Each structure stands twice: as structure tokens, then as C-alpha cells.
């Protein structure tokens, strides 16, 4: 990770869960991290904790609604002005709404597409352009995906969400091919975890907290820190090593 010290990473959805854990880990390794979310109160608290801990990097909170393209473009413009540009882009933000295919609300479907697909695509494009205009040839774009992007589980409330994650799988492979065609050494990686113990299920089942809690009690879940370690592993790979697709699962065994 030494080569990333002092360089700029963007982490979307950095206020809680996986995003917060990834942001902290990158700051611990000396990176300058722009952490964005719709609300930055928790990111500001995390930034203060990182500073108090004496981590060599810095965390810069940035308020951005990823469902709004103008706000995304404004964020990248601000990063360019203040920090030259993005060297690492971690598309972590994602959400699910309990909207089945046969009875779901269009608004919920659209929200999932806007954040899980469109925001990923826009951030990827802008990050690549930022790297290209500065002749950065060793940048990295990491998409935090899901096992739901590789198999459809028999739960109607996540079927549309699964479709958006299948899109992320396709987008990452398409990105890898386009980067190869562009003859650049910028890398693209998709990390697909199994069940991670965050607040995700409580947002999905916001009207049924007992069901949300039961989701995490059914198996031994991954922790957000496990995902942060996966991101560090991917970034630590030598420049000539391309990790296209990584699955992260819990062993479900008692240690």
C-alpha cells in the first residue's frame, strides 16, 4: 500500500457500514480519502476519530446525493479543484427497497437504479476522465457488488435489487474490457460479498425490525471490516496483477 500514500481515493456511501470501514482503512494507510454521503455528520465524526488516532491519511467529508447527477459532477469538480483528482474510486453506495416485481412501486425501482447503477456508472466515468487528464495510468476503480449480482435468491423483496447488482457485474466486466481497449493500466475490480452485518437489512425491512434482525442471526455474517480488508488486499496487488472478480464469504464455522 506504500504507493498509495498521499494519493486521493473517493469512497461513496462512506457514512456507515462497509463504506465507513473502507474509508477508515484507507486513511490508516495514508491516503487522502473523500468520503461522500447524503448526510456527512457521521463522516465528520469518523474524520475526527481518524485524526485523533494519528492516522497518516486524512478523511474529507463531502455531502452528495448520488441519485442526482449534477451533485456527482459538482463533487468531482470540487475534488479536482482541491485535490487535483481521483486516483482510486470505490463505488460502495447501494440500497435496496422491498419492491417485488409483481407488486413493487416504480419509485422504489427507480431509486435502486439511480443509486446502484447510474451513480456507479457516472462515478466510474468521471473517475476515469480524472485519471486520464492527469496521465494517471495506475489508478483503480473498485465496485462493491453483492452475491445477489451472481445468483437470484427466492425472496421477492430483493429480486429487483438483484437485477441492479447483476448490472454492476456486467458494468465491471465491460469497464475492464474498455480499459484494455484504451491500452491503460488502470484496473477494475468487482468485490461481491455474502451477507455483511451492517444496517442494510434494517433499511430494507424498515417496517419489520424483527425480520431485519433475524437476517443477521440466521448465519455467521461478515463484518464491515472484512470488506475493508478485501479492498486493501485488492489495492495492495502489484501493478501488473489484475483482480477482476472477488467473492467474499463467511465460512459459517465456529472458530
XYZ file of N, CA and C in Angstrom:
765
model
N 0.815 -1.222 0.000
C 0.000 0.000 0.000
C 0.847 1.271 0.000
N 2.176 1.123 0.080
C 3.023 2.314 0.180
C 2.846 3.252 -1.009
N 2.605 2.690 -2.185
C 2.498 3.543 -3.374
C 1.240 4.398 -3.382
N 0.274 4.057 -2.520
C -0.959 4.838 -2.467
C -0.900 5.956 -1.421
N 0.156 5.997 -0.635
C 0.250 7.011 0.411
C 0.210 8.421 -0.176
N -0.653 9.255 0.361
C -0.779 10.631 -0.106
C -1.656 10.818 -1.326
N -2.137 9.722 -1.904
C -2.960 9.830 -3.096
C -4.441 9.874 -2.720
N -5.288 10.192 -3.698
C -6.691 10.517 -3.420
C -7.614 9.361 -3.779
N -8.466 9.009 -2.821
C -9.486 7.976 -3.047
C -10.859 8.574 -2.783
N -11.817 8.206 -3.604
C -13.219 8.557 -3.376
C -13.943 7.308 -2.917
N -14.648 7.414 -1.785
C -15.460 6.311 -1.287
C -16.898 6.799 -1.186
N -17.793 6.207 -1.957
C -19.198 6.607 -1.886
C -19.899 5.811 -0.785
N -20.915 6.424 -0.201
C -21.632 5.770 0.886
C -20.733 5.535 2.088
N -19.959 6.568 2.450
C -18.916 6.410 3.467
C -19.382 6.693 4.890
N -20.670 6.938 5.086
C -21.128 7.333 6.420
C -21.292 6.164 7.375
N -21.615 4.993 6.848
C -21.872 3.829 7.709
C -21.383 2.553 7.029
N -21.400 1.466 7.792
C -21.181 0.136 7.244
C -19.872 -0.048 6.501
N -19.955 -0.694 5.345
C -18.764 -1.018 4.564
C -18.014 0.244 4.164
N -18.736 1.260 3.727
C -18.096 2.491 3.278
C -17.265 3.147 4.365
N -17.808 3.207 5.574
C -17.084 3.802 6.691
C -15.841 2.987 7.030
N -15.978 1.657 7.016
C -14.844 0.795 7.328
C -13.747 0.925 6.277
N -14.130 1.011 5.007
C -13.157 1.170 3.931
C -12.452 2.524 4.041
N -13.224 3.574 4.282
C -12.640 4.904 4.416
C -11.608 4.929 5.540
N -11.960 4.357 6.680
C -11.031 4.312 7.817
C -9.742 3.566 7.444
N -9.896 2.419 6.785
C -8.731 1.606 6.434
C -7.802 2.350 5.470
N -8.372 3.057 4.523
C -7.548 3.797 3.563
C -6.808 4.942 4.244
N -7.473 5.617 5.179
C -6.816 6.688 5.930
C -5.680 6.104 6.775
N -5.900 4.925 7.338
C -4.851 4.259 8.114
C -3.619 3.972 7.264
N -3.828 3.808 5.970
C -2.716 3.534 5.057
C -2.207 4.797 4.374
N -2.594 5.959 4.883
C -2.006 7.207 4.418
C -2.658 7.872 3.233
N -3.831 7.391 2.831
C -4.490 8.006 1.687
C -5.315 9.224 2.082
N -5.515 10.090 1.124
C -6.402 11.233 1.274
C -7.763 10.784 0.745
N -8.731 10.614 1.639
C -9.999 9.983 1.282
C -11.139 10.995 1.291
N -11.803 11.113 0.159
C -13.033 11.901 0.089
C -14.182 10.925 0.314
N -14.861 11.072 1.443
C -15.976 10.196 1.772
C -17.280 10.932 1.570
N -18.136 10.416 0.711
C -19.376 11.132 0.412
C -20.601 10.341 0.854
N -21.647 11.078 1.164
C -22.941 10.517 1.535
C -23.951 11.654 1.522
N -25.220 11.307 1.618
C -26.265 12.339 1.641
C -26.197 13.169 2.917
N -25.739 12.544 3.990
C -25.541 13.240 5.263
C -24.116 12.981 5.719
N -23.412 14.029 6.120
C -21.988 13.870 6.443
C -21.695 13.918 7.939
N -22.726 13.979 8.776
C -22.485 14.046 10.219
C -21.617 12.894 10.699
N -21.948 11.679 10.283
C -21.195 10.510 10.734
C -19.799 10.479 10.115
N -19.661 10.980 8.894
C -18.337 11.025 8.270
C -17.461 12.044 8.990
N -18.037 13.154 9.382
C -17.284 14.160 10.142
C -16.801 13.587 11.467
N -17.646 12.796 12.113
C -17.250 12.146 13.364
C -16.127 11.155 13.114
N -16.235 10.385 12.049
C -15.201 9.418 11.706
C -13.887 10.123 11.374
N -13.978 11.252 10.674
C -12.771 12.016 10.331
C -12.056 12.486 11.591
N -12.831 12.939 12.567
C -12.248 13.391 13.837
C -11.587 12.218 14.564
N -12.220 11.039 14.525
C -11.648 9.855 15.163
C -10.327 9.468 14.505
N -10.283 9.533 13.174
C -9.055 9.200 12.453
C -7.928 10.171 12.805
N -8.286 11.446 12.915
C -7.285 12.454 13.255
C -6.769 12.243 14.679
N -7.685 11.968 15.601
C -7.298 11.745 16.996
C -6.421 10.503 17.144
N -6.683 9.511 16.290
C -5.904 8.281 16.347
C -4.513 8.440 15.745
N -4.277 9.570 15.078
C -2.977 9.821 14.486
C -2.706 9.075 13.201
N -3.774 8.701 12.487
C -3.586 8.015 11.212
C -2.876 8.940 10.224
N -2.026 8.397 9.374
C -1.239 9.246 8.470
C -2.037 9.911 7.350
N -3.198 9.376 7.016
C -4.015 9.965 5.965
C -5.048 10.926 6.516
N -5.925 11.394 5.643
C -6.992 12.310 6.059
C -8.304 11.891 5.420
N -9.394 12.183 6.114
C -10.736 11.901 5.600
C -11.459 13.214 5.413
N -11.896 13.463 4.189
C -12.591 14.702 3.847
C -14.056 14.393 3.586
N -14.965 14.816 4.470
C -16.397 14.563 4.249
C -16.927 15.417 3.099
N -17.810 14.842 2.296
C -18.432 15.600 1.212
C -19.890 15.174 1.080
N -20.776 16.137 1.145
C -22.205 15.849 1.045
C -22.606 15.724 -0.420
N -23.180 14.583 -0.769
C -23.568 14.353 -2.164
C -24.708 13.356 -2.233
N -25.752 13.734 -2.936
C -26.865 12.824 -3.215
C -26.545 12.117 -4.526
N -26.203 10.845 -4.454
C -25.754 10.112 -5.630
C -26.863 9.823 -6.633
N -28.103 10.104 -6.264
C -29.196 9.948 -7.228
C -29.338 11.192 -8.099
N -28.499 12.190 -7.853
C -28.542 13.457 -8.586
C -27.226 13.637 -9.344
N -27.269 13.545 -10.662
C -26.043 13.626 -11.455
C -25.339 14.965 -11.278
N -26.079 16.047 -11.177
C -25.454 17.353 -11.012
C -24.610 17.409 -9.742
N -25.103 16.778 -8.672
C -24.332 16.770 -7.425
C -23.071 15.915 -7.570
N -23.157 14.829 -8.315
C -21.974 13.995 -8.544
C -20.925 14.776 -9.329
N -21.355 15.442 -10.395
C -20.426 16.215 -11.218
C -19.811 17.355 -10.423
N -20.614 17.990 -9.570
C -20.104 19.053 -8.715
C -19.052 18.524 -7.747
N -19.278 17.329 -7.221
C -18.309 16.711 -6.305
C -16.986 16.460 -7.010
N -17.020 15.916 -8.209
C -15.780 15.651 -8.937
C -15.060 16.950 -9.287
N -15.825 17.983 -9.588
C -15.229 19.291 -9.866
C -14.516 19.826 -8.629
N -15.145 19.661 -7.472
C -14.537 20.122 -6.226
C -13.273 19.331 -5.906
N -13.309 18.024 -6.149
C -12.121 17.203 -5.906
C -10.978 17.642 -6.817
N -11.304 17.957 -8.062
C -10.285 18.420 -8.997
C -9.669 19.732 -8.522
N -10.512 20.642 -8.057
C -10.025 21.953 -7.614
C -9.173 21.844 -6.358
N -9.627 21.038 -5.403
C -8.970 20.982 -4.098
C -7.867 19.928 -3.996
N -8.014 18.822 -4.779
C -7.084 17.710 -4.602
C -6.539 17.168 -5.924
N -6.655 17.928 -6.994
C -6.185 17.558 -8.332
C -7.058 16.514 -9.035
N -7.512 15.504 -8.324
C -8.348 14.499 -8.962
C -8.383 13.215 -8.166
N -9.025 12.188 -8.748
C -9.225 10.901 -8.083
C -8.265 9.862 -8.654
N -7.570 9.154 -7.759
C -6.681 8.068 -8.164
C -7.320 6.698 -7.942
N -8.182 6.627 -6.938
C -8.904 5.394 -6.622
C -10.368 5.744 -6.422
N -11.248 5.034 -7.089
C -12.689 5.259 -6.934
C -13.326 3.974 -6.422
N -13.943 4.059 -5.260
C -14.602 2.901 -4.677
C -16.104 3.147 -4.660
N -16.788 2.517 -5.595
C -18.242 2.648 -5.713
C -18.896 1.690 -4.723
N -19.134 2.201 -3.535
C -19.674 1.378 -2.464
C -21.165 1.595 -2.228
N -21.644 2.818 -2.431
C -23.035 3.146 -2.096
C -24.010 2.243 -2.845
N -24.987 1.765 -2.126
C -26.022 0.925 -2.726
C -27.180 0.792 -1.769
N -28.332 0.485 -2.296
C -29.512 0.353 -1.430
C -30.498 -0.630 -2.029
N -31.390 -1.093 -1.173
C -32.455 -1.993 -1.610
C -33.781 -1.485 -1.072
N -34.805 -1.648 -1.854
C -36.160 -1.324 -1.428
C -37.003 -2.588 -1.574
N -37.915 -2.860 -0.638
C -38.726 -4.090 -0.693
C -39.841 -3.987 -1.724
N -39.442 -3.980 -2.995
C -40.397 -3.791 -4.087
C -40.350 -4.990 -5.038
N -41.225 -6.007 -4.837
C -41.239 -7.189 -5.711
C -41.565 -6.835 -7.161
N -41.272 -7.743 -8.055
C -41.503 -7.500 -9.470
C -42.988 -7.421 -9.812
N -43.815 -8.175 -9.102
C -45.234 -8.211 -9.443
C -46.065 -7.141 -8.748
N -45.526 -6.536 -7.707
C -46.328 -5.574 -6.947
C -45.551 -4.346 -6.483
N -44.291 -4.243 -6.875
C -43.452 -3.151 -6.394
C -43.821 -1.796 -6.971
N -43.423 -0.765 -6.250
C -43.648 0.616 -6.700
C -42.539 1.043 -7.659
N -42.925 1.730 -8.721
C -41.954 2.202 -9.712
C -40.928 3.121 -9.065
N -41.362 3.928 -8.127
C -40.452 4.865 -7.467
C -39.300 4.122 -6.776
N -39.629 3.004 -6.110
C -38.597 2.219 -5.451
C -37.627 1.602 -6.437
N -38.157 1.092 -7.549
C -37.289 0.534 -8.585
C -36.351 1.612 -9.129
N -36.911 2.779 -9.401
C -36.114 3.858 -9.976
C -35.017 4.312 -9.022
N -35.339 4.357 -7.733
C -34.340 4.753 -6.741
C -33.171 3.776 -6.746
N -33.474 2.483 -6.818
C -32.406 1.480 -6.856
C -31.560 1.616 -8.114
N -32.188 1.867 -9.246
C -31.433 2.043 -10.496
C -30.548 3.280 -10.413
N -31.103 4.367 -9.888
C -30.352 5.623 -9.812
C -29.085 5.476 -8.981
N -29.186 4.816 -7.826
C -28.039 4.701 -6.924
C -27.152 3.512 -7.279
N -27.750 2.362 -7.517
C -26.978 1.135 -7.699
C -26.364 0.994 -9.084
N -26.970 1.649 -10.085
C -26.489 1.502 -11.462
C -25.992 2.822 -12.039
N -26.856 3.830 -12.049
C -26.482 5.103 -12.670
C -25.340 5.801 -11.935
N -25.410 5.858 -10.611
C -24.358 6.531 -9.845
C -23.021 5.826 -10.022
N -23.051 4.499 -10.026
C -21.822 3.735 -10.254
C -21.233 4.082 -11.614
N -22.087 4.147 -12.625
C -21.630 4.439 -13.984
C -21.080 5.854 -14.102
N -21.773 6.812 -13.507
C -21.335 8.209 -13.590
C -20.020 8.406 -12.837
N -19.930 7.853 -11.624
C -18.691 7.987 -10.852
C -17.526 7.307 -11.560
N -17.794 6.168 -12.170
C -16.746 5.463 -12.912
C -16.242 6.309 -14.075
N -17.175 6.852 -14.842
C -16.793 7.695 -15.991
C -15.972 8.890 -15.552
N -16.457 9.578 -14.520
C -15.775 10.793 -14.073
C -14.418 10.471 -13.449
N -14.324 9.352 -12.738
C -13.043 8.964 -12.150
C -12.033 8.640 -13.248
N -12.483 7.919 -14.261
C -11.579 7.591 -15.368
C -11.103 8.855 -16.076
N -12.028 9.772 -16.352
C -11.636 11.013 -17.019
C -10.658 11.809 -16.167
N -10.861 11.786 -14.855
C -9.942 12.476 -13.943
C -8.541 11.872 -14.037
N -8.483 10.554 -14.083
C -7.189 9.888 -14.199
C -6.548 10.168 -15.550
N -7.343 10.085 -16.606
C -6.822 10.245 -17.961
C -6.230 11.630 -18.186
N -6.913 12.659 -17.719
C -6.434 14.022 -17.982
C -5.169 14.358 -17.196
N -4.873 13.552 -16.164
C -3.640 13.764 -15.383
C -2.585 12.704 -15.687
N -2.844 11.905 -16.723
C -1.923 10.838 -17.124
C -1.652 9.843 -15.997
N -2.687 9.580 -15.204
C -2.593 8.561 -14.160
C -2.873 7.204 -14.799
N -1.864 6.343 -14.817
C -2.002 5.060 -15.515
C -2.047 3.871 -14.553
N -2.067 4.159 -13.262
C -2.107 3.061 -12.302
C -3.288 3.186 -11.346
N -4.325 3.916 -11.756
C -5.495 4.097 -10.901
C -6.282 2.806 -10.748
N -7.284 2.858 -9.890
C -8.069 1.652 -9.635
C -9.524 2.038 -9.385
N -10.444 1.328 -10.007
C -11.876 1.503 -9.797
C -12.412 0.201 -9.217
N -12.974 0.290 -8.018
C -13.470 -0.898 -7.326
C -14.967 -0.763 -7.098
N -15.713 -1.722 -7.591
C -17.160 -1.737 -7.390
C -17.517 -2.741 -6.297
N -18.151 -2.252 -5.237
C -18.634 -3.146 -4.190
C -19.984 -3.682 -4.650
N -20.000 -4.936 -4.993
C -21.179 -5.566 -5.564
C -21.865 -6.416 -4.491
N -22.379 -7.567 -4.837
C -23.085 -8.448 -3.917
C -23.188 -9.830 -4.547
N -23.311 -10.854 -3.712
C -23.592 -12.179 -4.244
C -24.926 -12.194 -4.986
N -25.787 -11.216 -4.661
C -27.057 -11.087 -5.380
C -26.851 -10.660 -6.827
N -25.638 -10.267 -7.163
C -25.324 -9.934 -8.543
C -24.836 -11.130 -9.338
N -24.927 -12.324 -8.731
C -24.472 -13.542 -9.389
C -25.472 -14.679 -9.258
N -26.431 -14.543 -8.355
C -27.477 -15.556 -8.206
C -28.734 -14.888 -7.655
N -29.874 -15.390 -8.058
C -31.161 -14.824 -7.626
C -31.736 -15.713 -6.531
N -31.892 -15.142 -5.347
C -32.411 -15.920 -4.219
C -33.944 -15.887 -4.232
N -34.602 -16.894 -3.678
C -36.076 -16.949 -3.680
C -36.702 -16.051 -2.619
N -36.419 -14.770 -2.718
C -37.013 -13.760 -1.835
C -37.471 -12.598 -2.704
N -38.771 -12.459 -2.856
C -39.313 -11.491 -3.811
C -38.883 -10.060 -3.527
N -38.633 -9.722 -2.255
C -38.313 -8.329 -1.924
C -36.938 -7.898 -2.431
N -36.082 -8.852 -2.835
C -34.756 -8.472 -3.321
C -34.545 -8.792 -4.804
N -35.596 -9.190 -5.505
C -35.423 -9.555 -6.913
C -35.012 -8.362 -7.776
N -35.628 -7.209 -7.571
C -35.236 -6.048 -8.382
C -33.847 -5.571 -7.968
N -33.591 -5.597 -6.669
C -32.246 -5.252 -6.177
C -31.208 -6.152 -6.829
N -31.511 -7.442 -6.916
C -30.593 -8.382 -7.542
C -30.330 -8.014 -8.998
N -31.357 -7.542 -9.689
C -31.178 -7.121 -11.081
C -30.182 -5.972 -11.188
N -30.252 -5.045 -10.247
C -29.299 -3.915 -10.283
C -27.887 -4.394 -10.003
N -27.747 -5.418 -9.172
C -26.414 -5.926 -8.868
C -25.861 -6.793 -10.006
N -26.745 -7.472 -10.735
C -26.299 -8.138 -11.955
C -25.757 -7.099 -12.928
N -26.391 -5.923 -12.945
C -25.915 -4.842 -13.806
C -24.503 -4.424 -13.415
N -24.221 -4.357 -12.112
C -22.886 -3.977 -11.654
C -21.855 -5.011 -12.112
N -22.222 -6.287 -12.082
C -21.329 -7.338 -12.584
C -20.991 -7.091 -14.047
N -22.011 -6.804 -14.843
C -21.808 -6.559 -16.273
C -21.025 -5.269 -16.511
N -21.339 -4.240 -15.740
C -20.645 -2.961 -15.892
C -19.160 -3.096 -15.587
N -18.828 -3.867 -14.566
C -17.423 -4.021 -14.204
C -16.655 -4.766 -15.280
N -17.254 -5.820 -15.825
C -16.586 -6.549 -16.903
C -16.480 -5.687 -18.160
N -17.526 -4.933 -18.457
C -17.461 -4.019 -19.601
C -16.378 -2.964 -19.405
N -16.267 -2.454 -18.188
C -15.232 -1.469 -17.873
C -13.845 -2.067 -18.070
N -13.645 -3.278 -17.587
C -12.343 -3.928 -17.750
C -11.972 -4.050 -19.219
N -12.956 -4.420 -20.047
C -12.681 -4.559 -21.477
C -12.362 -3.214 -22.123
N -13.099 -2.166 -21.738
C -12.846 -0.842 -22.317
C -11.493 -0.289 -21.885
N -11.098 -0.563 -20.645
C -9.775 -0.128 -20.182
C -8.677 -0.836 -20.958
N -8.898 -2.104 -21.250
C -7.917 -2.854 -22.040
C -7.826 -2.295 -23.451
N -8.986 -1.986 -24.040
C -9.003 -1.416 -25.392
C -8.313 -0.062 -25.425
N -8.413 0.684 -24.310
C -7.774 2.001 -24.225
C -6.281 1.898 -23.937
N -5.792 0.680 -23.777
C -4.376 0.412 -23.510
C -3.878 1.176 -22.276
N -4.686 1.137 -21.242
C -4.307 1.758 -19.978
C -4.082 0.675 -18.943
N -3.292 1.000 -17.922
C -3.057 0.059 -16.828
C -3.959 0.348 -15.624
N -4.936 1.230 -15.814
C -5.948 1.442 -14.774
C -6.712 0.137 -14.606
N -6.950 -0.248 -13.361
C -7.571 -1.546 -13.096
C -9.012 -1.407 -12.622
N -9.780 -2.448 -12.856
C -11.178 -2.502 -12.422
C -11.408 -3.812 -11.690
N -12.037 -3.731 -10.530
C -12.298 -4.916 -9.720
C -13.704 -4.870 -9.154
N -14.339 -6.022 -9.125
C -15.667 -6.165 -8.539
C -15.532 -7.068 -7.306
N -15.960 -6.583 -6.150
C -15.932 -7.376 -4.928
C -17.366 -7.690 -4.522
N -17.679 -8.969 -4.447
C -19.054 -9.400 -4.183
C -19.128 -10.161 -2.864
N -19.577 -9.508 -1.809
C -19.669 -10.189 -0.519
C -20.975 -10.954 -0.365
N -20.927 -11.907 0.561
C -22.158 -12.527 1.023
C -22.806 -11.574 2.016
N -23.485 -12.095 2.999
C -24.200 -11.256 3.956
C -23.221 -10.555 4.895
N -23.287 -9.231 4.915
C -22.431 -8.422 5.780
C -23.301 -7.775 6.854
N -22.864 -7.870 8.093
C -23.656 -7.327 9.202
C -23.496 -5.809 9.272
N -24.428 -5.114 8.645
C -24.473 -3.653 8.651
C -25.929 -3.259 8.922
N -26.276 -2.015 8.643
C -27.660 -1.590 8.799
C -28.496 -1.827 7.564
N -27.931 -2.543 6.575
C -28.593 -2.731 5.286
C -29.967 -3.385 5.439
N -30.044 -4.488 6.183
C -31.312 -5.219 6.317
C -32.361 -4.388 7.050
N -31.906 -3.536 7.973
C -32.857 -2.709 8.709
C -33.462 -1.625 7.816
N -32.729 -1.205 6.788
C -33.285 -0.249 5.828
C -34.210 -0.954 4.844
N -33.827 -2.183 4.485
C -34.671 -2.954 3.569
C -35.997 -3.307 4.231
N -35.922 -3.779 5.475
C -37.127 -4.164 6.217
C -37.412 -3.108 7.297
N -37.529 -1.860 6.878
C -37.669 -0.776 7.854
C -38.982 -0.847 8.630
N -39.953 -1.569 8.113
C -41.220 -1.725 8.835
C -41.284 -3.016 9.650
N -40.215 -3.769 9.624
C -40.196 -5.055 10.326
C -38.799 -5.298 10.909
N -38.446 -4.579 11.988
C -37.098 -4.713 12.565
C -36.773 -6.114 13.040
N -37.780 -6.872 13.454
C -37.524 -8.244 13.894
C -37.043 -9.100 12.728
N -37.646 -8.908 11.572
C -37.222 -9.653 10.388
C -35.801 -9.245 9.994
N -35.514 -7.949 10.118
C -34.171 -7.469 9.793
C -33.140 -8.096 10.719
N -33.430 -8.112 12.013
C -32.500 -8.694 12.985
C -32.294 -10.177 12.724
N -33.379 -10.866 12.352
C -33.297 -12.298 12.089
C -32.390 -12.602 10.894
N -32.300 -11.669 9.968
C -31.439 -11.840 8.795
C -30.000 -12.078 9.221
N -29.555 -11.308 10.211
C -28.159 -11.412 10.651
C -27.944 -12.529 11.667
N -29.029 -13.041 12.238
C -28.907 -14.111 13.217
C -28.929 -15.494 12.569
N -29.327 -15.549 11.297
C -29.504 -16.841 10.633
C -28.182 -17.527 10.317
N -27.143 -16.738 10.036
C -25.823 -17.306 9.740
C -24.753 -16.425 10.363
N -23.531 -16.918 10.344
C -22.411 -16.109 10.801
C -22.046 -15.142 9.685
N -22.260 -13.866 9.924
C -22.105 -12.862 8.876
C -20.675 -12.329 8.791
N -20.378 -11.758 7.649
C -19.169 -10.972 7.500
C -19.333 -9.672 8.266
N -18.225 -9.048 8.613
C -18.219 -7.731 9.216
C -17.761 -6.711 8.179
N -18.099 -5.451 8.419
C -17.674 -4.393 7.501
C -16.151 -4.367 7.379
N -15.464 -4.670 8.469
C -14.003 -4.684 8.461
C -13.447 -5.771 7.544
N -14.186 -6.869 7.377
C -13.757 -7.910 6.437
C -13.726 -7.365 5.015
N -14.716 -6.550 4.703
C -14.764 -5.946 3.370
C -13.657 -4.915 3.195
N -13.370 -4.167 4.246
C -12.277 -3.195 4.180
C -10.957 -3.924 3.921
N -10.768 -5.069 4.579
C -9.557 -5.860 4.353
C -9.484 -6.364 2.920
N -10.644 -6.703 2.352
C -10.675 -7.162 0.963
C -10.246 -6.042 0.013
N -10.720 -4.837 0.287
C -10.341 -3.684 -0.549
C -8.840 -3.427 -0.449
N -8.292 -3.484 0.770
C -6.854 -3.276 0.944
C -6.072 -4.353 0.196
N -6.552 -5.581 0.242
C -5.890 -6.679 -0.470
C -5.847 -6.398 -1.975
N -6.975 -5.954 -2.518
C -7.049 -5.666 -3.951
C -6.099 -4.530 -4.323
N -6.104 -3.464 -3.532
C -5.239 -2.320 -3.826
C -3.768 -2.648 -3.636
N -3.483 -3.620 -2.774
C -2.096 -3.980 -2.481
C -1.471 -4.862 -3.557
N -2.273 -5.383 -4.450
C -1.731 -6.244 -5.509
C -0.736 -5.464 -6.358
N 0.342 -6.100 -6.807
C 1.315 -5.420 -7.665
C 0.643 -4.832 -8.902
N 1.194 -3.754 -9.449
C 0.561 -3.075 -10.595
C 0.273 -3.970 -11.792
N 1.047 -5.065 -11.936
C 0.837 -5.935 -13.100
C -0.197 -7.020 -12.834
N -0.788 -7.037 -11.634
C -1.771 -8.061 -11.274
C -3.181 -7.492 -11.360
N -4.049 -8.140 -12.121
C -5.432 -7.707 -12.288
C -6.367 -8.675 -11.567
N -7.052 -8.188 -10.536
C -8.062 -8.981 -9.836
C -9.423 -8.552 -10.367
N -9.999 -9.382 -11.230
C -11.236 -8.990 -11.892
C -12.453 -9.112 -10.991
N -12.568 -10.233 -10.304
C -13.782 -10.543 -9.568
C -13.419 -11.267 -8.285
N -13.843 -10.702 -7.161
C -13.523 -11.311 -5.874
C -14.810 -11.591 -5.115
N -14.958 -12.825 -4.620
C -16.087 -13.191 -3.775
C -15.616 -13.241 -2.332
N -16.397 -12.656 -1.444
C -16.052 -12.667 -0.028
C -17.198 -13.314 0.726
N -16.921 -14.451 1.366
C -17.960 -15.182 2.082
C -17.485 -15.524 3.481
N -18.439 -15.704 4.383
C -18.133 -16.209 5.712
C -18.077 -17.725 5.648
N -17.191 -18.303 6.446
C -17.072 -19.752 6.453
C -18.240 -20.401 7.202
N -18.927 -19.578 8.063
C -20.036 -20.079 8.877
C -19.608 -21.181 9.847
N -18.323 -21.214 10.155
C -17.833 -22.198 11.105
C -17.381 -21.485 12.375
N -17.610 -22.105 13.492
C -17.149 -21.542 14.748
C -15.627 -21.711 14.842
N -14.953 -20.641 15.186
C -13.505 -20.670 15.241
C -13.045 -21.177 16.619
